[in-house]
CSV table of C-alpha atoms and ligand atoms in Angstrom, one decimal:
chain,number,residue,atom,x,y,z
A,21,UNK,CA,24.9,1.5,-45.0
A,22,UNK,CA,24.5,-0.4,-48.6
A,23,UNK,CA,23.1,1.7,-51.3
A,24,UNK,CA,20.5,2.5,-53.1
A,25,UNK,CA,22.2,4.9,-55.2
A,26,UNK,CA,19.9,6.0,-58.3
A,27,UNK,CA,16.8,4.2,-57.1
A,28,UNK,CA,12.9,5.6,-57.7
A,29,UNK,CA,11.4,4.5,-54.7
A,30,UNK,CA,8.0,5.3,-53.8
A,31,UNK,CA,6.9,5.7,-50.7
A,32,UNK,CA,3.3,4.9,-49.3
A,33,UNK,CA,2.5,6.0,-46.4
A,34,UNK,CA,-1.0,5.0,-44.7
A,35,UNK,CA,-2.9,5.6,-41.5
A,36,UNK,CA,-1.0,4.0,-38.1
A,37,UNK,CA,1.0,6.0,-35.9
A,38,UNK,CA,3.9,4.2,-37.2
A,39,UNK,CA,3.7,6.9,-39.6
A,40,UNK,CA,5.7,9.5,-38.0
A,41,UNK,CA,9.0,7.3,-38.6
A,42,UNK,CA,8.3,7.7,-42.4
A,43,UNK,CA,10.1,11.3,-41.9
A,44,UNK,CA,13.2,9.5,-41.0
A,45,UNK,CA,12.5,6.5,-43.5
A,46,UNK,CA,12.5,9.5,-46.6
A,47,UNK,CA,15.9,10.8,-45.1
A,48,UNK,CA,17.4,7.5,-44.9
A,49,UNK,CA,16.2,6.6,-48.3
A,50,UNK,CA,17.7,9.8,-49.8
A,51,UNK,CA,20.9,9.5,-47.8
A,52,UNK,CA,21.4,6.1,-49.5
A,53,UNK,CA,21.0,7.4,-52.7
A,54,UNK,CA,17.3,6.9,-53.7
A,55,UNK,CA,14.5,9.6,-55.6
A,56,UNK,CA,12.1,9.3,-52.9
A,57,UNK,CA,8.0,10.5,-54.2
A,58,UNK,CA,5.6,10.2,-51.2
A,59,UNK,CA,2.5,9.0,-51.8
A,60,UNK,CA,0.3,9.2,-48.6
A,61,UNK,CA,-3.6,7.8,-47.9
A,62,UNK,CA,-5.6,10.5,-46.2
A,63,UNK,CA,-5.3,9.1,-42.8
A,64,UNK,CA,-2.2,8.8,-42.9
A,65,UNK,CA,-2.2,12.7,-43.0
A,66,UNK,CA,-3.6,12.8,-39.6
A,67,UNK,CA,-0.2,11.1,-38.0
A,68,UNK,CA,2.2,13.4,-40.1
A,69,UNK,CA,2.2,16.0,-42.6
A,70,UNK,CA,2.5,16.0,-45.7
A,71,UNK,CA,4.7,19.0,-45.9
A,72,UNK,CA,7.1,17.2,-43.4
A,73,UNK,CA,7.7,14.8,-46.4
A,74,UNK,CA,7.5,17.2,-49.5
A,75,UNK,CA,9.7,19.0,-47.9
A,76,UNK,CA,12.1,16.3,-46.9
A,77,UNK,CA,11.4,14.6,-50.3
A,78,UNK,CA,11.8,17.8,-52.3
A,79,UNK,CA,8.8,16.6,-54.4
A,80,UNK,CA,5.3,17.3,-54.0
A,81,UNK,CA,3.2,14.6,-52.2
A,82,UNK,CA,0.2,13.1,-53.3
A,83,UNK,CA,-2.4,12.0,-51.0
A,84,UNK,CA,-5.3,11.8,-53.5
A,85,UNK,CA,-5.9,10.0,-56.9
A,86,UNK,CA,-7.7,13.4,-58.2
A,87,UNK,CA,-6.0,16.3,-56.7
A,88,UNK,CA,-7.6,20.1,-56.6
A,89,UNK,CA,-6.6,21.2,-60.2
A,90,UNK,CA,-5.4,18.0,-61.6
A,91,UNK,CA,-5.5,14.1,-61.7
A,92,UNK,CA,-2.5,12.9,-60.0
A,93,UNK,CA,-1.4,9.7,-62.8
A,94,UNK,CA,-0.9,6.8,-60.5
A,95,UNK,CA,-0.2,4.7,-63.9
A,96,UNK,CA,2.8,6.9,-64.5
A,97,UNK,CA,3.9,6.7,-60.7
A,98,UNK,CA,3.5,3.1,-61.2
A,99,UNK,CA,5.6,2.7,-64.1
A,100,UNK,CA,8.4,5.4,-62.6
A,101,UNK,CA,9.5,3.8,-59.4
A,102,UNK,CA,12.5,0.9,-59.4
A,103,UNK,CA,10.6,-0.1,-56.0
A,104,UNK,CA,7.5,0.6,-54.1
A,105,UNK,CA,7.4,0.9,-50.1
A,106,UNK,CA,4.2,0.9,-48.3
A,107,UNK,CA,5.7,1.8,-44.8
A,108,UNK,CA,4.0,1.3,-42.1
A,109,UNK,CA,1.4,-0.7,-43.9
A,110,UNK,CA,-2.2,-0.8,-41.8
A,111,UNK,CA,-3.7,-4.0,-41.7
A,112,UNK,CA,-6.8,-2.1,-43.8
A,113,UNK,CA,-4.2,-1.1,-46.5
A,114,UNK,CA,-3.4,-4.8,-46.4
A,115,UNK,CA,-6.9,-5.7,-46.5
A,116,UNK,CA,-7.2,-3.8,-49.5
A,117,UNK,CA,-4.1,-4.2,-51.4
A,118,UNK,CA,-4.4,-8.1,-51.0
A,119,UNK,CA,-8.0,-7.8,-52.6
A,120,UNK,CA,-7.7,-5.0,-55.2
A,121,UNK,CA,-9.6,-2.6,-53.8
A,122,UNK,CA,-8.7,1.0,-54.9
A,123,UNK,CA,-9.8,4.0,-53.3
A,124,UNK,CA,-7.1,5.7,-52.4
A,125,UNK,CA,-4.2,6.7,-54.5
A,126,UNK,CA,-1.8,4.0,-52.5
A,127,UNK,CA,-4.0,1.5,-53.9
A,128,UNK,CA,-4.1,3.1,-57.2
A,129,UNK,CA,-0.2,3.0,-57.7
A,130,UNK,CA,0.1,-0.6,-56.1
A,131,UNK,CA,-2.1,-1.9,-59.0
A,132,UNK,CA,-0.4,0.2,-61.5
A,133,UNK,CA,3.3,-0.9,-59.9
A,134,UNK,CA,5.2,-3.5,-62.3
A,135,UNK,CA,8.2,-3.0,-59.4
A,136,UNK,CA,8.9,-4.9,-57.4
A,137,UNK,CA,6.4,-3.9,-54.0
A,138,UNK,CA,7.8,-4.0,-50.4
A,139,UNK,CA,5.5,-4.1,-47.0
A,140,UNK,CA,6.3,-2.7,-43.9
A,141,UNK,CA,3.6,-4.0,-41.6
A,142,UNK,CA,2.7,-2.1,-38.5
A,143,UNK,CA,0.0,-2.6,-36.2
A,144,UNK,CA,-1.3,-4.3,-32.3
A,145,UNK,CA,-0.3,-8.2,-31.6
A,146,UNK,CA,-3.7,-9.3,-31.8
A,147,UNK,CA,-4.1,-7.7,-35.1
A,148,UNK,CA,-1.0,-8.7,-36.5
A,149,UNK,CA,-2.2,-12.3,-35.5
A,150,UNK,CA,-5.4,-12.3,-36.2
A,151,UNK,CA,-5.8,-15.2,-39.6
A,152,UNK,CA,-7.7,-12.1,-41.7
A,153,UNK,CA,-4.2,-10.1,-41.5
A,154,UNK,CA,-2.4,-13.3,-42.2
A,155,UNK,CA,-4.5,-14.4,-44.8
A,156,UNK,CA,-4.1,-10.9,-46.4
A,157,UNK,CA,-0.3,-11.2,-46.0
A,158,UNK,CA,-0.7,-14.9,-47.7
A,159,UNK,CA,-2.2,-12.9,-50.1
A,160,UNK,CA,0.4,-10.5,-51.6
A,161,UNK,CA,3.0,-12.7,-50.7
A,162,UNK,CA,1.7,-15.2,-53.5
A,163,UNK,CA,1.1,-12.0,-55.4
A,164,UNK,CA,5.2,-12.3,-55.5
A,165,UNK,CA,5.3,-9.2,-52.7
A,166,UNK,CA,7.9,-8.6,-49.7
A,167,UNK,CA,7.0,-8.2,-46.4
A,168,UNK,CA,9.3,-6.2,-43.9
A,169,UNK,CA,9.5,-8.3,-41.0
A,170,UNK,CA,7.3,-7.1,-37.9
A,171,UNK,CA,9.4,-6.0,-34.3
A,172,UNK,CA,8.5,-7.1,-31.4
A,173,UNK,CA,8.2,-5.1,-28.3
A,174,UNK,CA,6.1,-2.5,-26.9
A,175,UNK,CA,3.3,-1.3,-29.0
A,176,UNK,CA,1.4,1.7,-28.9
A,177,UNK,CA,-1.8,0.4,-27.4
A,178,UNK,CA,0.5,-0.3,-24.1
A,179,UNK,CA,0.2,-4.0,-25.2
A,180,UNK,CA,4.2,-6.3,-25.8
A,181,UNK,CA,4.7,-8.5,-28.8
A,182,UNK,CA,4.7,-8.5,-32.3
A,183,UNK,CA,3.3,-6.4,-34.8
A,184,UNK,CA,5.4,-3.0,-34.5
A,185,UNK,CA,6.9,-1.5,-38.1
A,186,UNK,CA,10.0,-2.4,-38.6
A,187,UNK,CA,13.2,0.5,-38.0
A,188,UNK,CA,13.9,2.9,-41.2
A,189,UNK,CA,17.2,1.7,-40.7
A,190,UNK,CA,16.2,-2.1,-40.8
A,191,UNK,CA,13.8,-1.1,-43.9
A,192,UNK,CA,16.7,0.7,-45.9
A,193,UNK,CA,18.6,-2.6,-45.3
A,194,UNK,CA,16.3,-4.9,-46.7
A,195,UNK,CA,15.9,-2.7,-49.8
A,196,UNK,CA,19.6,-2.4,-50.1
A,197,UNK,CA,19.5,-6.0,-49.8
A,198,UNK,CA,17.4,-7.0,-52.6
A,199,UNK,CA,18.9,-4.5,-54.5
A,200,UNK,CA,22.6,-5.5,-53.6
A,201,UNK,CA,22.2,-9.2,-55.0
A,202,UNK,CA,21.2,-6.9,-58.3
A,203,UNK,CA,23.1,-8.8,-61.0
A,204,UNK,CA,25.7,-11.0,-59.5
A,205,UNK,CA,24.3,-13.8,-61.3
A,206,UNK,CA,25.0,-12.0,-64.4
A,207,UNK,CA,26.2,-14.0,-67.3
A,208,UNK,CA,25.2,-17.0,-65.5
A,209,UNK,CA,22.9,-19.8,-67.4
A,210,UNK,CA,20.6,-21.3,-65.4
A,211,UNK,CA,18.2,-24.1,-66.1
A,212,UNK,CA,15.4,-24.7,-63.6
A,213,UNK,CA,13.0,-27.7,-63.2
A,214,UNK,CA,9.9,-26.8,-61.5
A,215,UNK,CA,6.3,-28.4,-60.5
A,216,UNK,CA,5.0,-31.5,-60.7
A,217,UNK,CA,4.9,-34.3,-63.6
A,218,UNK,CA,2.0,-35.9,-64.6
A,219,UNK,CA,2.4,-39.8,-66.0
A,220,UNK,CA,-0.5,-41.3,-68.0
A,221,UNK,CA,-2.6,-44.1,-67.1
A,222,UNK,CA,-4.7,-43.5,-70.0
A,223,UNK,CA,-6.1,-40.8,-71.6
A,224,UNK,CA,-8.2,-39.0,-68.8
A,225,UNK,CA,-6.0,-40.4,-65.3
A,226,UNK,CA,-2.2,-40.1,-64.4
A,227,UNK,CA,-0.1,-40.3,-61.3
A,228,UNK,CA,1.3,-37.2,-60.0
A,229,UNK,CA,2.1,-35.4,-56.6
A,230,UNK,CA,0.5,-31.7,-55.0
A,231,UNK,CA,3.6,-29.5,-56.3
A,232,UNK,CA,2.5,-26.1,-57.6
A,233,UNK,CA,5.9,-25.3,-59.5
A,234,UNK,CA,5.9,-22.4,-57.0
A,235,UNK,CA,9.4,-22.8,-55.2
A,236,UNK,CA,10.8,-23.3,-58.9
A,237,UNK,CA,9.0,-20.3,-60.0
A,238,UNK,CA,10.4,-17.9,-57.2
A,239,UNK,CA,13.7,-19.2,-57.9
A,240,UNK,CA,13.2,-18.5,-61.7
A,241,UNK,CA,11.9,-14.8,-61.2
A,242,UNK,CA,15.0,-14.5,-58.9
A,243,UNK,CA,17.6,-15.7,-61.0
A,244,UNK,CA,16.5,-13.4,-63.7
A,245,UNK,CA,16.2,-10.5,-61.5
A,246,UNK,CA,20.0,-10.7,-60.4
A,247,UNK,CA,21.0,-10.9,-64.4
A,248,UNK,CA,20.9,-14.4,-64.9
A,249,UNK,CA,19.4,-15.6,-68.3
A,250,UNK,CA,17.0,-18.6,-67.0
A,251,UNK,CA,15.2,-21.2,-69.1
A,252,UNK,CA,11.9,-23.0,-66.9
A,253,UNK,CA,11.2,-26.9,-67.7
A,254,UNK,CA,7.6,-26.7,-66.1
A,255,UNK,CA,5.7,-29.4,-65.2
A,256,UNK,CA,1.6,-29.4,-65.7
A,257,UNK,CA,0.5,-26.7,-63.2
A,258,UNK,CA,-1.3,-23.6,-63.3
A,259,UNK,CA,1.2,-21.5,-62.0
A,260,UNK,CA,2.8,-19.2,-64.3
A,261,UNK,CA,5.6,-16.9,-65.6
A,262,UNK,CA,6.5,-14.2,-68.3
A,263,UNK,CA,9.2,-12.9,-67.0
A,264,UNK,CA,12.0,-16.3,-68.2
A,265,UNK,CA,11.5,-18.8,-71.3
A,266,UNK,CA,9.1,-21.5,-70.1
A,267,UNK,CA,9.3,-24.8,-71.4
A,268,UNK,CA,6.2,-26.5,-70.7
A,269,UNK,CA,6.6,-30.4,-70.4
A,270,UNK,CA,3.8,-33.2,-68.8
A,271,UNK,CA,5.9,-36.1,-68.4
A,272,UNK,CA,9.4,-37.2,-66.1
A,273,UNK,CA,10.5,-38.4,-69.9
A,274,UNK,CA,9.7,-35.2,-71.7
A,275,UNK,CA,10.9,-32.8,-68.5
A,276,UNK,CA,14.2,-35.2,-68.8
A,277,UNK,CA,14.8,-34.8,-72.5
A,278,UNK,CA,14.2,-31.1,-72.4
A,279,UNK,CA,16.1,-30.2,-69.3
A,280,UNK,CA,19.3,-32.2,-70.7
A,281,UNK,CA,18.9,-30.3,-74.2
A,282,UNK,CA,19.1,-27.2,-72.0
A,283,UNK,CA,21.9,-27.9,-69.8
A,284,UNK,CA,24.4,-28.6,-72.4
A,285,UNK,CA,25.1,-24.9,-72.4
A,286,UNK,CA,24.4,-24.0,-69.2
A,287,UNK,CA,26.5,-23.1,-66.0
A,288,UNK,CA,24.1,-24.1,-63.4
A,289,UNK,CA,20.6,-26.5,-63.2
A,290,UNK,CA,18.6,-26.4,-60.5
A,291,UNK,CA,16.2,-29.1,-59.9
A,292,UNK,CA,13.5,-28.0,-57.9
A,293,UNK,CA,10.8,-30.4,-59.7
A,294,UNK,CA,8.9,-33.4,-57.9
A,295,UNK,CA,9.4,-35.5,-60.6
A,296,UNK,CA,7.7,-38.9,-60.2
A,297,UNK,CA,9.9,-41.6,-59.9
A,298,UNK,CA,8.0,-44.2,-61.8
A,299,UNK,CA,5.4,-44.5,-64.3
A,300,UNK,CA,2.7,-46.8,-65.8
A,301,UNK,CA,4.7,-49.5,-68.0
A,302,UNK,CA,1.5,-49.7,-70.2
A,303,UNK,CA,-1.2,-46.6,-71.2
A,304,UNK,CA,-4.2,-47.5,-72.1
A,305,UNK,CA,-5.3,-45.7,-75.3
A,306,UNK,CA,-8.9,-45.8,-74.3
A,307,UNK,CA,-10.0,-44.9,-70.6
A,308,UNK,CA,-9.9,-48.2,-68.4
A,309,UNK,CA,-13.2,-49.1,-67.9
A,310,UNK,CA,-14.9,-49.7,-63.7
A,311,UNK,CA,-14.7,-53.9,-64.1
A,312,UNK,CA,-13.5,-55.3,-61.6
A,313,UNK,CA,-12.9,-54.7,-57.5
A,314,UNK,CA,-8.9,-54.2,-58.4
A,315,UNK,CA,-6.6,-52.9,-60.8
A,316,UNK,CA,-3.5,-53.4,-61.0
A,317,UNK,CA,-0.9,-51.3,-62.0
A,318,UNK,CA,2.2,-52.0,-63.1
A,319,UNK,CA,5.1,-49.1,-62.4
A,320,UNK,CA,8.3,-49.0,-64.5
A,321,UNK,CA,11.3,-46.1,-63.4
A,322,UNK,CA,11.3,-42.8,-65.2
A,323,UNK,CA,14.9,-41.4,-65.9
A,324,UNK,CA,16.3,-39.2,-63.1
A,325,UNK,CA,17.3,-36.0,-63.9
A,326,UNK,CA,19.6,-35.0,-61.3
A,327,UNK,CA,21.5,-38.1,-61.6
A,328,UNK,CA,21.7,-38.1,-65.4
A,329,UNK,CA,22.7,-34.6,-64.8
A,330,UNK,CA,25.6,-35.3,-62.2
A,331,UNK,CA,27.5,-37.7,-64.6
A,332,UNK,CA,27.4,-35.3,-67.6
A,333,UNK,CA,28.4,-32.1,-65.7
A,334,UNK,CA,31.3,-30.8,-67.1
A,335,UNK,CA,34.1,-28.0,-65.6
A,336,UNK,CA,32.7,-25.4,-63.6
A,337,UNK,CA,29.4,-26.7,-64.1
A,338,UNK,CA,26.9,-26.8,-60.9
A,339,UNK,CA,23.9,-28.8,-60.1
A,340,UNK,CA,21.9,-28.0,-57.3
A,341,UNK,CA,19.0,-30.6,-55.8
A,342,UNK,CA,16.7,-30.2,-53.2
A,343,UNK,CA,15.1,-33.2,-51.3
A,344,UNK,CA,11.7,-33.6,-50.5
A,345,UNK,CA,11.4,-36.0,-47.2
A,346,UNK,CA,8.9,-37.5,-44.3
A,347,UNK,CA,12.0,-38.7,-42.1
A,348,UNK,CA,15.4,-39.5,-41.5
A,349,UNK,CA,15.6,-35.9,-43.2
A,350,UNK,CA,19.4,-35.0,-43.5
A,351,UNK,CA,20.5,-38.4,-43.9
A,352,UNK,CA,18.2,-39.2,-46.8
A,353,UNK,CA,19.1,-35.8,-48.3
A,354,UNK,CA,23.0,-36.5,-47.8
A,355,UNK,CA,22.7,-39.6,-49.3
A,356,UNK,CA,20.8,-38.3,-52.1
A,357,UNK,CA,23.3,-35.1,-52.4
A,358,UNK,CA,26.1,-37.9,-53.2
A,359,UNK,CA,24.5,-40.2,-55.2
A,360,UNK,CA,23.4,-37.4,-57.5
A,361,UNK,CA,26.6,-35.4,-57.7
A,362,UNK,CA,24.9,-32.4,-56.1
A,363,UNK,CA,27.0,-29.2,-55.5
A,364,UNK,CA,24.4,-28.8,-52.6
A,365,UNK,CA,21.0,-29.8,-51.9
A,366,UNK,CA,18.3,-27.8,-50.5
A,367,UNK,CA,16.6,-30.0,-47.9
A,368,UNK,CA,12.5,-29.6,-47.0
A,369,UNK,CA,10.4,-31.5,-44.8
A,370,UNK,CA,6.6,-32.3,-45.2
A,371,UNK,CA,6.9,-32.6,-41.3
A,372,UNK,CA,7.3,-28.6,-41.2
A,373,UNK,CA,4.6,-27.0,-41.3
A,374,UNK,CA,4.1,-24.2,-44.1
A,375,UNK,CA,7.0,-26.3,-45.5
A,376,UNK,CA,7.0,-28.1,-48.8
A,377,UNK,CA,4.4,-28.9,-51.7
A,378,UNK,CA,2.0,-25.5,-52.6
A,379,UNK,CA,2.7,-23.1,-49.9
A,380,UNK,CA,3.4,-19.7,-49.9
A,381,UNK,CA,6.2,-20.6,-47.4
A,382,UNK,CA,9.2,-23.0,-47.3
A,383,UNK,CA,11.8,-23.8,-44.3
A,384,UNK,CA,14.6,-25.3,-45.6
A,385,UNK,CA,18.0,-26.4,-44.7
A,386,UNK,CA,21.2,-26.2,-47.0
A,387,UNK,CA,23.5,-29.3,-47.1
A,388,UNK,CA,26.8,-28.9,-49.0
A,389,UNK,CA,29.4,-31.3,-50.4
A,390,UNK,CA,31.5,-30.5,-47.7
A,391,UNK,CA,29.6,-31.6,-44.9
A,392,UNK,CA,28.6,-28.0,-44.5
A,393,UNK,CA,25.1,-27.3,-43.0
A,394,UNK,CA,22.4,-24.1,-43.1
A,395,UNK,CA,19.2,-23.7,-41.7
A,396,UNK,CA,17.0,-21.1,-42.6
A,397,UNK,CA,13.1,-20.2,-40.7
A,398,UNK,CA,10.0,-20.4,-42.5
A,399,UNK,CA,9.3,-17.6,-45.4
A,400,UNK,CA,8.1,-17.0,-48.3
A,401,UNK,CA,9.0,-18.5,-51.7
A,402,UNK,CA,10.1,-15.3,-53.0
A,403,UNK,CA,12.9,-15.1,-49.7
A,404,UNK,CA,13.8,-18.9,-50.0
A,405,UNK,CA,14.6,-18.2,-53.2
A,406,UNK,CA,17.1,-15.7,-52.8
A,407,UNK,CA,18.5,-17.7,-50.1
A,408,UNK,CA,19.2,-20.7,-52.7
A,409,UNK,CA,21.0,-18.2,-54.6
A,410,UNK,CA,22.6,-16.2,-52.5
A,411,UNK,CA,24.1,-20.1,-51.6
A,412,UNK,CA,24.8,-20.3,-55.2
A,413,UNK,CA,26.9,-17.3,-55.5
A,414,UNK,CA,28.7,-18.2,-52.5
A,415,UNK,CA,30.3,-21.3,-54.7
A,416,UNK,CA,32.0,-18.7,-56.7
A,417,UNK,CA,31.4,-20.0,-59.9
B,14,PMT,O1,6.3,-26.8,-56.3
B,14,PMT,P1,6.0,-26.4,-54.9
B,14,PMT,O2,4.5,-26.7,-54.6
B,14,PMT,O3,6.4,-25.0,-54.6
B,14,PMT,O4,6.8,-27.4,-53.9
B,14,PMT,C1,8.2,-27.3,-53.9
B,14,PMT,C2,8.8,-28.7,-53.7
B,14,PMT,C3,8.4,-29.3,-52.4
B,14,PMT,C4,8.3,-29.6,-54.9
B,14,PMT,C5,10.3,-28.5,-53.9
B,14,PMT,O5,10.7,-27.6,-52.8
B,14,PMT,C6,11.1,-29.8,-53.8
B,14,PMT,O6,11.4,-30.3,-52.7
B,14,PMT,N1,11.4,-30.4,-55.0
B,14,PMT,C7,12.0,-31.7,-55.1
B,14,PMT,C8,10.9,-32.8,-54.7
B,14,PMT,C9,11.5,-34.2,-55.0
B,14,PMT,O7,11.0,-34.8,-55.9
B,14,PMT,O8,12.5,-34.5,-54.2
B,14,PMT,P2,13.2,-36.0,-54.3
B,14,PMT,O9,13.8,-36.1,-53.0
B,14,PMT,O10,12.2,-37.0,-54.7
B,14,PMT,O11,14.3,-35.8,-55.5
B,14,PMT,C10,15.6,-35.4,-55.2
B,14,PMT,C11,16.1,-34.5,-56.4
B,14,PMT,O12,16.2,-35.3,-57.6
B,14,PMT,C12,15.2,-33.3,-56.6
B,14,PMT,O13,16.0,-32.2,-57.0
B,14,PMT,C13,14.4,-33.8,-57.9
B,14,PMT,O14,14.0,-32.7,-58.7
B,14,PMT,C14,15.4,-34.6,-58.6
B,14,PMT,N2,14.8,-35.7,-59.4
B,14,PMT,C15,14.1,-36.7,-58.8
B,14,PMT,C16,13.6,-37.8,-59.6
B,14,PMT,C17,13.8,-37.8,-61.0
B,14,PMT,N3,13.4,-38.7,-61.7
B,14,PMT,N4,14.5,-36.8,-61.5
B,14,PMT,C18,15.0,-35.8,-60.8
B,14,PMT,O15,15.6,-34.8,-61.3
């Protein structure tokens, strides 16, 4: 079993009869090396005791935000752990964690968390499918939370399919997991493109595309988080980060200029950006007045990035691209993974659904130089990304 030696890993327990594996969960967790503290909603108490898991976690439990004598300090809980587990996770603590509510001291240390927060969700099929839950799960995934994938099989109610809580065992891997890619991108320099650009027309209209900068983002966060020191070239989007430099551009031309100045002294770049491939030869520097039936346009070619990129690339210097595409998916990707001097592409197809521009999700398939070919399922951002990188790591660089 990996490790999780020296980890402060909270554990939430809440109400489903799930809850009774959480004994073996807090044993597993220990015997991998973690401080376990439980943290448990009162109807969670009705499945299993809390002096099972004091006594197993040798620390005193916690199943209210005010206790007898004292208030019990979720902020400090919150701040303590390396990680957070809500194992099994009720599709009402998912309702409520998804939409900030906080009356019970599992919500109070979720809001208070700056760890990274893990779900194990556990409930009946039709539950589990039911678009609220999925909505909810939508919900903290874009939050930048990790689910535990569901088992399938025989569930409580009598009923077979999805929906039951994952194994201890299969939730100790996936924290070991994410904490085993820990810093092997360390002393790596990574520059990321991300989002969408926008080209003028004039000074209230541009052309641009629907990318969020999310999949750029995820990868970003992810880099950092396994030691890498990451610099973002963002395209105009709401979406956000504090955790890497950002380097906030509008146009192809400006995201160009700003992600070659970067790469000079970089090891890797990865272009995750849907940059647009042309732009208006002229901009108006007044806004183009409703005349006539037609207007015509006139589209020049921006730079391209990647290319640029895979003529300058120097040593042990690695340039990753990913390909957006409507059909003839892996060819046009190939084609584009040699033209560009990629050391892989990432390939995704608007035909997927959950795939592509603004989801939570992405299903993508990893082409390399060598002919080599991975496809992954659908998942979230946050897992794609680790995917990419675990890819990246793989080259040895
Ligand atoms: O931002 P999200 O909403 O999360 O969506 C993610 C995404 C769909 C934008 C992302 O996963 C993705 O596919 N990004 C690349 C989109 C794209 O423009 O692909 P392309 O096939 O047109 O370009 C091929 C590669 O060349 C890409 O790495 C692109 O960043 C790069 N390129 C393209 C044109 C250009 N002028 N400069 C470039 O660097």
């Amino acid at each position: 079993m990996r490790s999780l030696k020296e980890k402060r890993i909270i554990l939430a327990i809440t109400g489903s009869i799930a809850a009774y594996k959480a004994a073996f969960l807090t044993r597993l967790l220990i015997k991998s090396g973690a401080e376990v503290r439980v943290i448990m909603t009162p109807g969670s108490t009705r499945f299993i005791a809390p002096l099972t898991l004091s006594t197993l976690s040798k620390h005193k439990v916690f199943t209210e935000v005010i206790g007898e004598e004292s208030w019990n300090n979720h902020v400090e809980m919150g701040l303590w752990a390396d990680a957070m587990i809500v194992a099994p996770a009720t599709a009402n603590s998912i309702g409520k964690l998804a939409n900030g509510l906080c009356d019970t001291i599992v919500a109070a240390v979720y809001l208070s968390a700056r760890c990274p927060v893990f779900l194990a969700p556990a409930m009946d099929v039709d539950m589990w499918k039911h678009p609220a839950v999925q909505n909810n799960l939508s919900k903290l995934v874009a939050a930048g939370n990790r689910i535990v994938p569901v088992g399938r099989g025989e569930l409580a109610s009598g009923l077979v399919g999805e929906g039951r809580m994952a194994e201890p065992e299969e939730i100790v891997a996936f924290l070991a997991k994410f904490f085993a890619a820990d810093q092997d991108l360390r002393n790596k320099k990574i520059v990321i493109t991300a989002g969408p650009t926008h080209e003028p027309i004039d000074p209230v209209r541009f052309v641009g595309n629907r990318s969020s900068g999310k999949m750029g983002i995820a990868i970003a966060e992810a880099a950092h988080r396994r030691g890498a020191e990451v610099k973002l070239v963002l395209g105009p989007t709401s979406m956000d980060t504090d955790l890497v430099p950002v380097f906030k551009v509008r146009t192809a031309q400006e995201m160009f200029e700003e992600t070659i100045r970067h790469f000079v002294d970089c090891d890797v770049a990865i272009l995750a950006a849907a940059v647009a491939d042309y732009r208006p030869e002229h901009v108006s520097n007044q806004k183009i007045k409703k005349k006539s039936n037609t207007l015509r346009l006139d589209l020049i070619k921006n730079p391209d990035i990647a290319a640029e990129l895979g003529t300058r690339k120097k040593g042990e210097q690695v340039t990753i691209g990913f390909a957006l595409e409507t059909n003839d998916e892996e060819e046009n990707a190939f084609g584009k993974l040699q033209k560009k001097n990629f050391d892989f592409i990432v390939l995704n197809s608007l035909k997927e659904e959950g795939a592509g521009f603004a989801h939570d999700t992405n299903k993508i398939t990893i082409l390399g130089k060598d002919g080599s070919k991975k496809s992954y399922p659908l998942k979230p951002k946050t897992e794609v990304a680790e995917d990419i990188l675990d890819a990246l790591v793989a080259l040895q660089i």
